PDB file of C-alpha atoms in Angstrom:
ATOM      1  CA  MET H   1      -0.040  -0.012  -0.034  1.00  0.00           C
ATOM      2  CA  TYR H   2       1.419   3.289  -1.023  1.00  0.00           C
ATOM      3  CA  ASP H   3       1.247   6.490   1.321  1.00  0.00           C
ATOM      4  CA  TYR H   4       0.938   8.805  -1.800  1.00  0.00           C
ATOM      5  CA  ASP H   5      -0.304   8.578  -5.363  1.00  0.00           C
ATOM      6  CA  LEU H   6       2.437  11.003  -6.442  1.00  0.00           C
ATOM      7  CA  LEU H   7       5.737  12.130  -5.131  1.00  0.00           C
ATOM      8  CA  VAL H   8       7.136  15.256  -6.892  1.00  0.00           C
ATOM      9  CA  VAL H   9      10.876  15.736  -6.526  1.00  0.00           C
ATOM     10  CA  GLY H  10      11.618  19.295  -7.863  1.00  0.00           C
ATOM     11  CA  SER H  11      11.825  22.993  -7.397  1.00  0.00           C
ATOM     12  CA  ALA H  12       9.993  25.415  -5.360  1.00  0.00           C
ATOM     13  CA  ASN H  13      10.176  29.110  -6.222  1.00  0.00           C
ATOM     14  CA  ALA H  14       8.472  32.436  -5.503  1.00  0.00           C
ATOM     15  CA  ASP H  15       7.131  33.754  -8.846  1.00  0.00           C
ATOM     16  CA  LEU H  16       7.405  37.460  -9.450  1.00  0.00           C
ATOM     17  CA  VAL H  17       5.025  38.202 -12.109  1.00  0.00           C
ATOM     18  CA  VAL H  18       4.582  41.468 -14.186  1.00  0.00           C
ATOM     19  CA  GLY H  19       2.179  41.954 -16.859  1.00  0.00           C
ATOM     20  CA  VAL H  20       3.463  43.751 -20.088  1.00  0.00           C
ATOM     21  CA  GLU H  21       1.941  44.895 -23.331  1.00  0.00           C
ATOM     22  CA  ARG H  22       4.820  43.129 -25.162  1.00  0.00           C
ATOM     23  CA  ARG H  23       8.020  41.374 -23.978  1.00  0.00           C
ATOM     24  CA  PRO H  24      11.146  43.269 -24.317  1.00  0.00           C
ATOM     25  CA  GLY H  25      13.866  42.568 -26.929  1.00  0.00           C
ATOM     26  CA  ALA H  26      17.502  42.622 -26.366  1.00  0.00           C
ATOM     27  CA  GLY H  27      18.629  45.947 -24.659  1.00  0.00           C
ATOM     28  CA  GLU H  28      15.016  47.131 -24.391  1.00  0.00           C
ATOM     29  CA  THR H  29      13.124  48.391 -21.380  1.00  0.00           C
ATOM     30  CA  VAL H  30       9.304  48.151 -21.206  1.00  0.00           C
ATOM     31  CA  LEU H  31       6.847  49.345 -18.485  1.00  0.00           C
ATOM     32  CA  GLY H  32       4.651  46.692 -16.984  1.00  0.00           C
ATOM     33  CA  GLY H  33       1.810  46.455 -14.420  1.00  0.00           C
ATOM     34  CA  ASP H  34       2.024  45.960 -10.699  1.00  0.00           C
ATOM     35  CA  LEU H  35       4.246  43.199  -9.408  1.00  0.00           C
ATOM     36  CA  ALA H  36       2.417  40.086  -8.048  1.00  0.00           C
ATOM     37  CA  VAL H  37       4.188  37.505  -5.916  1.00  0.00           C
ATOM     38  CA  HIS H  38       2.892  33.968  -6.190  1.00  0.00           C
ATOM     39  CA  PRO H  39       4.041  30.480  -5.006  1.00  0.00           C
ATOM     40  CA  GLY H  40       5.471  28.622  -7.889  1.00  0.00           C
ATOM     41  CA  GLY H  41       8.365  26.432  -9.114  1.00  0.00           C
ATOM     42  CA  LYS H  42       7.779  23.481 -11.355  1.00  0.00           C
ATOM     43  CA  GLY H  43       8.040  20.925  -8.383  1.00  0.00           C
ATOM     44  CA  ALA H  44       5.692  22.913  -6.176  1.00  0.00           C
ATOM     45  CA  ASN H  45       3.390  23.625  -9.030  1.00  0.00           C
ATOM     46  CA  GLN H  46       3.047  19.994  -9.898  1.00  0.00           C
ATOM     47  CA  ALA H  47       2.392  18.926  -6.300  1.00  0.00           C
ATOM     48  CA  VAL H  48      -0.217  21.483  -5.801  1.00  0.00           C
ATOM     49  CA  ALA H  49      -1.983  20.699  -9.100  1.00  0.00           C
ATOM     50  CA  ALA H  50      -2.019  16.951  -8.313  1.00  0.00           C
ATOM     51  CA  ALA H  51      -3.351  17.561  -4.736  1.00  0.00           C
ATOM     52  CA  ARG H  52      -6.122  19.994  -5.921  1.00  0.00           C
ATOM     53  CA  LEU H  53      -7.333  17.207  -8.271  1.00  0.00           C
ATOM     54  CA  GLY H  54      -7.556  14.801  -5.343  1.00  0.00           C
ATOM     55  CA  ALA H  55      -4.289  12.906  -5.587  1.00  0.00           C
ATOM     56  CA  ARG H  56      -2.476  12.101  -2.290  1.00  0.00           C
ATOM     57  CA  THR H  57       0.665  14.064  -3.003  1.00  0.00           C
ATOM     58  CA  ALA H  58       4.111  14.805  -1.417  1.00  0.00           C
ATOM     59  CA  LEU H  59       7.059  17.011  -2.347  1.00  0.00           C
ATOM     60  CA  LEU H  60      10.715  16.634  -1.957  1.00  0.00           C
ATOM     61  CA  ALA H  61      12.174  20.123  -2.383  1.00  0.00           C
ATOM     62  CA  ARG H  62      14.392  22.600  -0.717  1.00  0.00           C
ATOM     63  CA  VAL H  63      13.539  26.325   0.194  1.00  0.00           C
ATOM     64  CA  GLY H  64      15.247  29.058   2.082  1.00  0.00           C
ATOM     65  CA  ASP H  65      14.548  30.149   5.643  1.00  0.00           C
ATOM     66  CA  ASP H  66      12.869  33.309   4.468  1.00  0.00           C
ATOM     67  CA  GLY H  67       9.588  34.764   3.691  1.00  0.00           C
ATOM     68  CA  HIS H  68       9.302  33.235   0.236  1.00  0.00           C
ATOM     69  CA  GLY H  69       9.931  29.836   1.741  1.00  0.00           C
ATOM     70  CA  ARG H  70       7.135  30.221   4.266  1.00  0.00           C
ATOM     71  CA  LEU H  71       4.814  31.435   1.451  1.00  0.00           C
ATOM     72  CA  LEU H  72       5.578  28.150  -0.410  1.00  0.00           C
ATOM     73  CA  ARG H  73       5.024  25.935   2.621  1.00  0.00           C
ATOM     74  CA  ASP H  74       1.696  27.622   3.457  1.00  0.00           C
ATOM     75  CA  SER H  75       0.467  27.185  -0.163  1.00  0.00           C
ATOM     76  CA  LEU H  76       1.486  23.513  -0.211  1.00  0.00           C
ATOM     77  CA  ARG H  77      -0.132  22.676   3.102  1.00  0.00           C
ATOM     78  CA  SER H  78      -3.409  24.612   2.132  1.00  0.00           C
ATOM     79  CA  ALA H  79      -3.649  22.492  -1.089  1.00  0.00           C
ATOM     80  CA  GLY H  80      -3.172  19.221   0.881  1.00  0.00           C
ATOM     81  CA  VAL H  81       0.442  18.509  -0.107  1.00  0.00           C
ATOM     82  CA  GLU H  82       2.607  16.599   2.500  1.00  0.00           C
ATOM     83  CA  THR H  83       5.590  18.798   3.238  1.00  0.00           C
ATOM     84  CA  ALA H  84       7.713  16.650   5.568  1.00  0.00           C
ATOM     85  CA  ALA H  85      10.185  16.232   2.780  1.00  0.00           C
ATOM     86  CA  VAL H  86      10.345  19.925   2.078  1.00  0.00           C
ATOM     87  CA  LEU H  87      13.823  20.793   3.363  1.00  0.00           C
ATOM     88  CA  THR H  88      15.038  24.235   4.552  1.00  0.00           C
ATOM     89  CA  GLY H  89      18.315  26.038   4.311  1.00  0.00           C
ATOM     90  CA  GLY H  90      21.429  26.341   2.052  1.00  0.00           C
ATOM     91  CA  ALA H  91      20.481  29.451   0.253  1.00  0.00           C
ATOM     92  CA  PRO H  92      17.466  31.842  -0.289  1.00  0.00           C
ATOM     93  CA  THR H  93      14.340  30.473  -1.777  1.00  0.00           C
ATOM     94  CA  GLY H  94      14.489  30.251  -5.536  1.00  0.00           C
ATOM     95  CA  VAL H  95      12.824  33.020  -7.565  1.00  0.00           C
ATOM     96  CA  ALA H  96      11.287  33.014 -10.993  1.00  0.00           C
ATOM     97  CA  LEU H  97      10.912  36.387 -12.827  1.00  0.00           C
ATOM     98  CA  ILE H  98       7.884  36.111 -15.187  1.00  0.00           C
ATOM     99  CA  THR H  99       6.568  38.489 -17.716  1.00  0.00           C
ATOM    100  CA  VAL H 100       3.012  37.883 -19.224  1.00  0.00           C
ATOM    101  CA  ASP H 101       1.636  39.627 -22.415  1.00  0.00           C
ATOM    102  CA  PRO H 102      -2.012  40.240 -23.121  1.00  0.00           C
ATOM    103  CA  SER H 103      -2.268  36.866 -25.070  1.00  0.00           C
ATOM    104  CA  GLY H 104      -1.265  34.973 -21.972  1.00  0.00           C
ATOM    105  CA  ASP H 105       2.120  33.900 -23.252  1.00  0.00           C
ATOM    106  CA  ASN H 106       4.968  34.309 -20.752  1.00  0.00           C
ATOM    107  CA  SER H 107       8.693  34.410 -20.600  1.00  0.00           C
ATOM    108  CA  ILE H 108      10.616  33.171 -17.439  1.00  0.00           C
ATOM    109  CA  VAL H 109      14.016  33.594 -15.917  1.00  0.00           C
ATOM    110  CA  VAL H 110      14.789  31.464 -12.864  1.00  0.00           C
ATOM    111  CA  SER H 111      17.240  32.131 -10.042  1.00  0.00           C
ATOM    112  CA  PRO H 112      17.545  28.594  -8.577  1.00  0.00           C
ATOM    113  CA  GLY H 113      18.592  29.602  -4.894  1.00  0.00           C
ATOM    114  CA  ALA H 114      17.911  26.587  -2.508  1.00  0.00           C
ATOM    115  CA  ASN H 115      16.726  24.471  -5.424  1.00  0.00           C
ATOM    116  CA  ALA H 116      20.313  24.104  -6.548  1.00  0.00           C
ATOM    117  CA  ARG H 117      21.153  22.753  -3.055  1.00  0.00           C
ATOM    118  CA  LEU H 118      18.831  19.810  -3.219  1.00  0.00           C
ATOM    119  CA  THR H 119      21.479  17.245  -3.513  1.00  0.00           C
ATOM    120  CA  GLU H 120      21.770  13.484  -4.021  1.00  0.00           C
ATOM    121  CA  ASP H 121      22.185  13.078  -0.236  1.00  0.00           C
ATOM    122  CA  ASP H 122      18.571  14.487   0.114  1.00  0.00           C
ATOM    123  CA  VAL H 123      17.150  11.552  -2.002  1.00  0.00           C
ATOM    124  CA  ARG H 124      16.065   8.922   0.438  1.00  0.00           C
ATOM    125  CA  ALA H 125      14.837   5.585  -0.648  1.00  0.00           C
ATOM    126  CA  GLU H 126      12.091   5.405   2.024  1.00  0.00           C
ATOM    127  CA  VAL H 127      10.582   8.581   0.601  1.00  0.00           C
ATOM    128  CA  LEU H 128      10.577   7.376  -3.018  1.00  0.00           C
ATOM    129  CA  GLY H 129       9.124   4.071  -1.941  1.00  0.00           C
ATOM    130  CA  ALA H 130       6.269   5.615  -0.427  1.00  0.00           C
ATOM    131  CA  ALA H 131       4.764   6.747  -3.722  1.00  0.00           C
ATOM    132  CA  ARG H 132       3.201   4.930  -6.727  1.00  0.00           C
ATOM    133  CA  VAL H 133       4.536   7.522  -9.121  1.00  0.00           C
ATOM    134  CA  VAL H 134       7.662   9.851  -8.946  1.00  0.00           C
ATOM    135  CA  SER H 135       7.740  12.951 -11.022  1.00  0.00           C
ATOM    136  CA  ALA H 136      10.804  15.311 -11.633  1.00  0.00           C
ATOM    137  CA  GLN H 137      11.865  18.294 -13.579  1.00  0.00           C
ATOM    138  CA  LEU H 138      15.202  20.027 -14.357  1.00  0.00           C
ATOM    139  CA  GLU H 139      14.961  23.060 -12.032  1.00  0.00           C
ATOM    140  CA  ILE H 140      17.160  21.011  -9.517  1.00  0.00           C
ATOM    141  CA  PRO H 141      20.618  19.689 -10.187  1.00  0.00           C
ATOM    142  CA  PRO H 142      20.835  16.936 -12.802  1.00  0.00           C
ATOM    143  CA  ALA H 143      22.790  14.770 -10.513  1.00  0.00           C
ATOM    144  CA  THR H 144      19.862  14.809  -8.058  1.00  0.00           C
ATOM    145  CA  VAL H 145      17.625  13.700 -10.815  1.00  0.00           C
ATOM    146  CA  ALA H 146      19.846  10.851 -11.730  1.00  0.00           C
ATOM    147  CA  ALA H 147      20.097   9.883  -7.952  1.00  0.00           C
ATOM    148  CA  VAL H 148      16.263   9.555  -7.984  1.00  0.00           C
ATOM    149  CA  VAL H 149      16.355   7.279 -10.955  1.00  0.00           C
ATOM    150  CA  ARG H 150      18.988   5.094  -9.301  1.00  0.00           C
ATOM    151  CA  ALA H 151      16.897   4.880  -6.119  1.00  0.00           C
ATOM    152  CA  LEU H 152      13.619   4.165  -7.557  1.00  0.00           C
ATOM    153  CA  PRO H 153      11.998   1.077  -6.114  1.00  0.00           C
ATOM    154  CA  GLU H 154      10.917  -1.735  -8.401  1.00  0.00           C
ATOM    155  CA  GLY H 155       7.396  -0.992  -9.812  1.00  0.00           C
ATOM    156  CA  THR H 156       7.563   2.740  -9.185  1.00  0.00           C
ATOM    157  CA  ARG H 157       6.786   4.791 -12.386  1.00  0.00           C
ATOM    158  CA  PHE H 158       8.974   7.802 -13.250  1.00  0.00           C
ATOM    159  CA  VAL H 159       7.768  10.787 -15.179  1.00  0.00           C
ATOM    160  CA  LEU H 160      10.154  13.484 -16.228  1.00  0.00           C
ATOM    161  CA  ASN H 161       9.614  16.981 -17.652  1.00  0.00           C
ATOM    162  CA  PRO H 162      13.041  18.113 -18.827  1.00  0.00           C
ATOM    163  CA  SER H 163      12.444  21.761 -18.281  1.00  0.00           C
ATOM    164  CA  PRO H 164      14.546  23.793 -18.589  1.00  0.00           C
ATOM    165  CA  PRO H 165      15.861  21.397 -21.300  1.00  0.00           C
ATOM    166  CA  SER H 166      19.292  19.993 -21.351  1.00  0.00           C
ATOM    167  CA  PRO H 167      21.023  16.778 -22.387  1.00  0.00           C
ATOM    168  CA  LEU H 168      19.940  13.653 -20.534  1.00  0.00           C
ATOM    169  CA  PRO H 169      22.047  10.745 -19.564  1.00  0.00           C
ATOM    170  CA  GLY H 170      21.029   7.366 -20.815  1.00  0.00           C
ATOM    171  CA  GLU H 171      19.985   6.089 -17.336  1.00  0.00           C
ATOM    172  CA  VAL H 172      17.517   8.894 -16.871  1.00  0.00           C
ATOM    173  CA  LEU H 173      16.071   8.493 -20.327  1.00  0.00           C
ATOM    174  CA  ALA H 174      15.570   4.898 -19.915  1.00  0.00           C
ATOM    175  CA  ALA H 175      13.530   5.412 -16.791  1.00  0.00           C
ATOM    176  CA  CYS H 176      11.101   7.904 -18.275  1.00  0.00           C
ATOM    177  CA  ASP H 177       7.559   6.535 -18.651  1.00  0.00           C
ATOM    178  CA  PRO H 178       6.806   9.082 -20.009  1.00  0.00           C
ATOM    179  CA  LEU H 179       9.245  11.775 -21.041  1.00  0.00           C
ATOM    180  CA  VAL H 180       6.946  14.939 -21.228  1.00  0.00           C
ATOM    181  CA  VAL H 181       8.149  17.861 -23.456  1.00  0.00           C
ATOM    182  CA  ASN H 182       6.626  20.891 -25.131  1.00  0.00           C
ATOM    183  CA  GLU H 183       7.620  21.937 -28.526  1.00  0.00           C
ATOM    184  CA  HIS H 184      10.703  23.956 -27.508  1.00  0.00           C
ATOM    185  CA  GLU H 185      12.056  21.122 -25.194  1.00  0.00           C
ATOM    186  CA  ALA H 186      11.549  18.554 -27.922  1.00  0.00           C
ATOM    187  CA  ARG H 187      13.659  20.696 -30.253  1.00  0.00           C
ATOM    188  CA  VAL H 188      16.431  21.191 -27.783  1.00  0.00           C
ATOM    189  CA  LEU H 189      16.634  17.457 -26.810  1.00  0.00           C
ATOM    190  CA  LEU H 190      16.766  16.660 -30.639  1.00  0.00           C
ATOM    191  CA  GLY H 191      19.598  19.127 -31.158  1.00  0.00           C
ATOM    192  CA  HIS H 192      17.787  21.669 -33.398  1.00  0.00           C
ATOM    193  CA  GLU H 193      16.573  24.246 -31.047  1.00  0.00           C
ATOM    194  CA  GLU H 194      15.959  27.245 -33.252  1.00  0.00           C
ATOM    195  CA  THR H 195      13.394  26.020 -35.936  1.00  0.00           C
ATOM    196  CA  GLY H 196      13.364  22.185 -36.044  1.00  0.00           C
ATOM    197  CA  GLU H 197      14.215  20.190 -39.233  1.00  0.00           C
ATOM    198  CA  PRO H 198      12.607  21.511 -42.263  1.00  0.00           C
ATOM    199  CA  GLY H 199       9.324  19.770 -42.895  1.00  0.00           C
ATOM    200  CA  GLU H 200       9.440  17.832 -39.680  1.00  0.00           C
ATOM    201  CA  ASP H 201       6.219  17.649 -37.609  1.00  0.00           C
ATOM    202  CA  PRO H 202       5.688  17.029 -33.893  1.00  0.00           C
ATOM    203  CA  ALA H 203       4.796  13.429 -34.539  1.00  0.00           C
ATOM    204  CA  GLU H 204       8.160  12.910 -36.032  1.00  0.00           C
ATOM    205  CA  TRP H 205       9.819  14.549 -32.950  1.00  0.00           C
ATOM    206  CA  ALA H 206       7.846  12.243 -30.658  1.00  0.00           C
ATOM    207  CA  ARG H 207       9.234   9.192 -32.737  1.00  0.00           C
ATOM    208  CA  ARG H 208      12.766  10.509 -32.612  1.00  0.00           C
ATOM    209  CA  LEU H 209      12.522  11.189 -28.910  1.00  0.00           C
ATOM    210  CA  LEU H 210      11.280   7.706 -28.246  1.00  0.00           C
ATOM    211  CA  ALA H 211      14.310   6.397 -30.134  1.00  0.00           C
ATOM    212  CA  LEU H 212      16.528   8.073 -27.533  1.00  0.00           C
ATOM    213  CA  GLY H 213      15.533   5.651 -25.017  1.00  0.00           C
ATOM    214  CA  PRO H 214      12.479   6.571 -22.902  1.00  0.00           C
ATOM    215  CA  ARG H 215       9.658   3.906 -22.479  1.00  0.00           C
ATOM    216  CA  SER H 216       7.092   6.612 -23.752  1.00  0.00           C
ATOM    217  CA  VAL H 217       6.885  10.229 -24.929  1.00  0.00           C
ATOM    218  CA  VAL H 218       4.256  12.913 -24.545  1.00  0.00           C
ATOM    219  CA  VAL H 219       4.676  16.136 -26.660  1.00  0.00           C
ATOM    220  CA  THR H 220       2.325  18.943 -25.397  1.00  0.00           C
ATOM    221  CA  LEU H 221       1.048  21.258 -28.118  1.00  0.00           C
ATOM    222  CA  GLY H 222      -0.859  23.972 -26.220  1.00  0.00           C
ATOM    223  CA  ALA H 223      -4.216  24.680 -27.668  1.00  0.00           C
ATOM    224  CA  LYS H 224      -3.723  21.813 -30.097  1.00  0.00           C
ATOM    225  CA  GLY H 225      -3.571  19.204 -27.240  1.00  0.00           C
ATOM    226  CA  ALA H 226      -0.779  16.632 -27.263  1.00  0.00           C
ATOM    227  CA  LEU H 227       0.769  13.623 -28.970  1.00  0.00           C
ATOM    228  CA  VAL H 228       1.466  10.321 -27.116  1.00  0.00           C
ATOM    229  CA  CYS H 229       4.136   7.914 -28.418  1.00  0.00           C
ATOM    230  CA  ASP H 230       5.170   4.514 -27.289  1.00  0.00           C
ATOM    231  CA  ALA H 231       6.004   1.332 -28.962  1.00  0.00           C
ATOM    232  CA  SER H 232       2.447   1.099 -30.414  1.00  0.00           C
ATOM    233  CA  GLY H 233       2.891   4.321 -32.293  1.00  0.00           C
ATOM    234  CA  VAL H 234       1.810   8.037 -32.143  1.00  0.00           C
ATOM    235  CA  ARG H 235      -1.622   9.152 -31.170  1.00  0.00           C
ATOM    236  CA  ALA H 236      -3.070  12.650 -31.123  1.00  0.00           C
ATOM    237  CA  VAL H 237      -4.904  13.826 -27.971  1.00  0.00           C
ATOM    238  CA  PRO H 238      -7.168  16.830 -28.414  1.00  0.00           C
ATOM    239  CA  SER H 239      -7.549  19.643 -26.110  1.00  0.00           C
ATOM    240  CA  VAL H 240     -10.582  21.753 -25.034  1.00  0.00           C
ATOM    241  CA  ALA H 241     -11.183  25.219 -26.628  1.00  0.00           C
ATOM    242  CA  VAL H 242     -10.905  27.903 -23.945  1.00  0.00           C
ATOM    243  CA  ALA H 243     -10.010  31.547 -23.751  1.00  0.00           C
ATOM    244  CA  ALA H 244      -6.533  31.607 -22.426  1.00  0.00           C
ATOM    245  CA  VAL H 245      -5.681  34.277 -19.952  1.00  0.00           C
ATOM    246  CA  ASP H 246      -2.238  33.257 -18.535  1.00  0.00           C
ATOM    247  CA  THR H 247      -0.223  30.125 -19.616  1.00  0.00           C
ATOM    248  CA  THR H 248       2.030  30.289 -16.534  1.00  0.00           C
ATOM    249  CA  GLY H 249       2.330  26.818 -14.899  1.00  0.00           C
ATOM    250  CA  ALA H 250      -0.017  25.184 -17.339  1.00  0.00           C
ATOM    251  CA  GLY H 251       2.520  22.614 -18.342  1.00  0.00           C
ATOM    252  CA  ASP H 252       2.964  21.722 -14.772  1.00  0.00           C
ATOM    253  CA  ALA H 253      -0.760  21.115 -14.304  1.00  0.00           C
ATOM    254  CA  PHE H 254      -0.585  18.822 -17.359  1.00  0.00           C
ATOM    255  CA  THR H 255       2.195  16.831 -16.113  1.00  0.00           C
ATOM    256  CA  ALA H 256       0.860  16.477 -12.621  1.00  0.00           C
ATOM    257  CA  ALA H 257      -2.539  15.315 -13.832  1.00  0.00           C
ATOM    258  CA  LEU H 258      -0.856  12.858 -16.338  1.00  0.00           C
ATOM    259  CA  ALA H 259       1.324  11.254 -13.645  1.00  0.00           C
ATOM    260  CA  TRP H 260      -1.552  10.842 -11.218  1.00  0.00           C
ATOM    261  CA  ARG H 261      -3.870   9.197 -13.751  1.00  0.00           C
ATOM    262  CA  LEU H 262      -1.132   6.915 -14.888  1.00  0.00           C
ATOM    263  CA  GLY H 263      -0.574   5.778 -11.388  1.00  0.00           C
ATOM    264  CA  ALA H 264      -4.184   5.197 -11.132  1.00  0.00           C
ATOM    265  CA  GLY H 265      -3.834   2.609 -13.954  1.00  0.00           C
ATOM    266  CA  GLU H 266      -5.141   4.583 -16.985  1.00  0.00           C
ATOM    267  CA  GLU H 267      -3.572   4.062 -20.384  1.00  0.00           C
ATOM    268  CA  LEU H 268      -1.285   6.716 -21.776  1.00  0.00           C
ATOM    269  CA  PRO H 269      -3.790   8.216 -24.186  1.00  0.00           C
ATOM    270  CA  VAL H 270      -6.586   8.400 -21.744  1.00  0.00           C
ATOM    271  CA  ALA H 271      -4.348   9.890 -19.023  1.00  0.00           C
ATOM    272  CA  ALA H 272      -2.976  12.507 -21.488  1.00  0.00           C
ATOM    273  CA  ALA H 273      -6.521  13.487 -22.632  1.00  0.00           C
ATOM    274  CA  TYR H 274      -7.515  14.106 -19.037  1.00  0.00           C
ATOM    275  CA  ALA H 275      -4.191  16.084 -18.455  1.00  0.00           C
ATOM    276  CA  ALA H 276      -4.972  18.232 -21.556  1.00  0.00           C
ATOM    277  CA  ARG H 277      -8.360  19.212 -20.038  1.00  0.00           C
ATOM    278  CA  VAL H 278      -6.615  20.071 -16.693  1.00  0.00           C
ATOM    279  CA  GLY H 279      -4.072  22.243 -18.593  1.00  0.00           C
ATOM    280  CA  ALA H 280      -6.805  23.923 -20.602  1.00  0.00           C
ATOM    281  CA  ALA H 281      -8.738  24.852 -17.312  1.00  0.00           C
ATOM    282  CA  ALA H 282      -5.628  26.208 -15.791  1.00  0.00           C
ATOM    283  CA  VAL H 283      -5.006  28.763 -18.605  1.00  0.00           C
ATOM    284  CA  THR H 284      -8.333  30.397 -17.937  1.00  0.00           C
ATOM    285  CA  ARG H 285      -7.072  31.958 -14.761  1.00  0.00           C
ATOM    286  CA  ARG H 286      -4.098  34.035 -13.817  1.00  0.00           C
ATOM    287  CA  GLY H 287      -1.024  32.657 -11.975  1.00  0.00           C
ATOM    288  CA  ALA H 288       0.204  29.233 -11.677  1.00  0.00           C
ATOM    289  CA  GLN H 289      -0.906  27.446  -8.433  1.00  0.00           C
ATOM    290  CA  GLU H 290      -3.853  29.535  -7.898  1.00  0.00           C
ATOM    291  CA  SER H 291      -5.076  28.720 -11.326  1.00  0.00           C
ATOM    292  CA  TYR H 292      -5.206  24.984 -10.870  1.00  0.00           C
ATOM    293  CA  PRO H 293      -8.549  23.319 -11.066  1.00  0.00           C
ATOM    294  CA  THR H 294     -10.292  20.847  -8.874  1.00  0.00           C
ATOM    295  CA  ALA H 295     -11.614  17.593 -10.390  1.00  0.00           C
ATOM    296  CA  ALA H 296     -15.039  19.010 -10.306  1.00  0.00           C
ATOM    297  CA  GLU H 297     -13.955  21.970 -12.326  1.00  0.00           C
ATOM    298  CA  VAL H 298     -12.363  19.739 -14.980  1.00  0.00           C
ATOM    299  CA  ALA H 299     -15.449  17.745 -15.082  1.00  0.00           C
ATOM    300  CA  ALA H 300     -17.531  20.933 -15.718  1.00  0.00           C
ATOM    301  CA  LEU H 301     -15.236  21.863 -18.487  1.00  0.00           C
ATOM    302  CA  ASP H 302     -16.148  18.761 -20.274  1.00  0.00           C
ATOM    303  CA  ALA H 303     -19.918  19.325 -19.817  1.00  0.00           C
TER     304      ALA H 303
END
């Protein structure tokens, strides 16, 4: 019997968000709206998103002994996330600087802070063994992610969103079931970051990513839904048409919902279809964690 449906190993940041009419180019200054401070970080976002849907969720992360760290702990607890494995100290809490334009698109710069001090020594087998599924991202040191993979108990499923994207060692790729990427992350992992190969479509990206070694791949396509790919082939997963307000954290909501539903025994296309609806619901509200829907709100979106 598992204590948790999902253990998230990852980052916890304070999101400093400014709305702008357009994002600045190199060397350019633009005026924005009022600064808003929200709890965020890809790890904390995923944990809150899953807990709000009803999953029994825990987070392994590191925050600073400061106001931002207390903000994050309070947000996690209020969402129902178990915080016993949220460690304190080593550096100030990580911070993400986010600009959001009127279309809801965002640009993000992250100062890792305490996230960079989440080390291999913090990865404890008893914590990993308490969860049916373990999810991770790359806002913590790559060596820590590799330590998670090496410590995974038999039968525990591993889900990775390689964000921000960087080359992955073979042992990490081989554990991914699935590897979850957006279009930008797919291009980076395939080695053609700027424009992709001429004439190549996302289905081909999914096939090529699968050939790198993961057990399965999901490519998220925003309003177009997602593609899932495993040994049986590539399948399209539709999304739900919504009026996007803010895309911040929507990918984290998708990944959290996907990991939870896979742990509940759903097949990859079914779990991805549910995750796409969760992500669609999240973009209809501003912010990251505060935008995440309950299971009832996702069901209402389907009606």
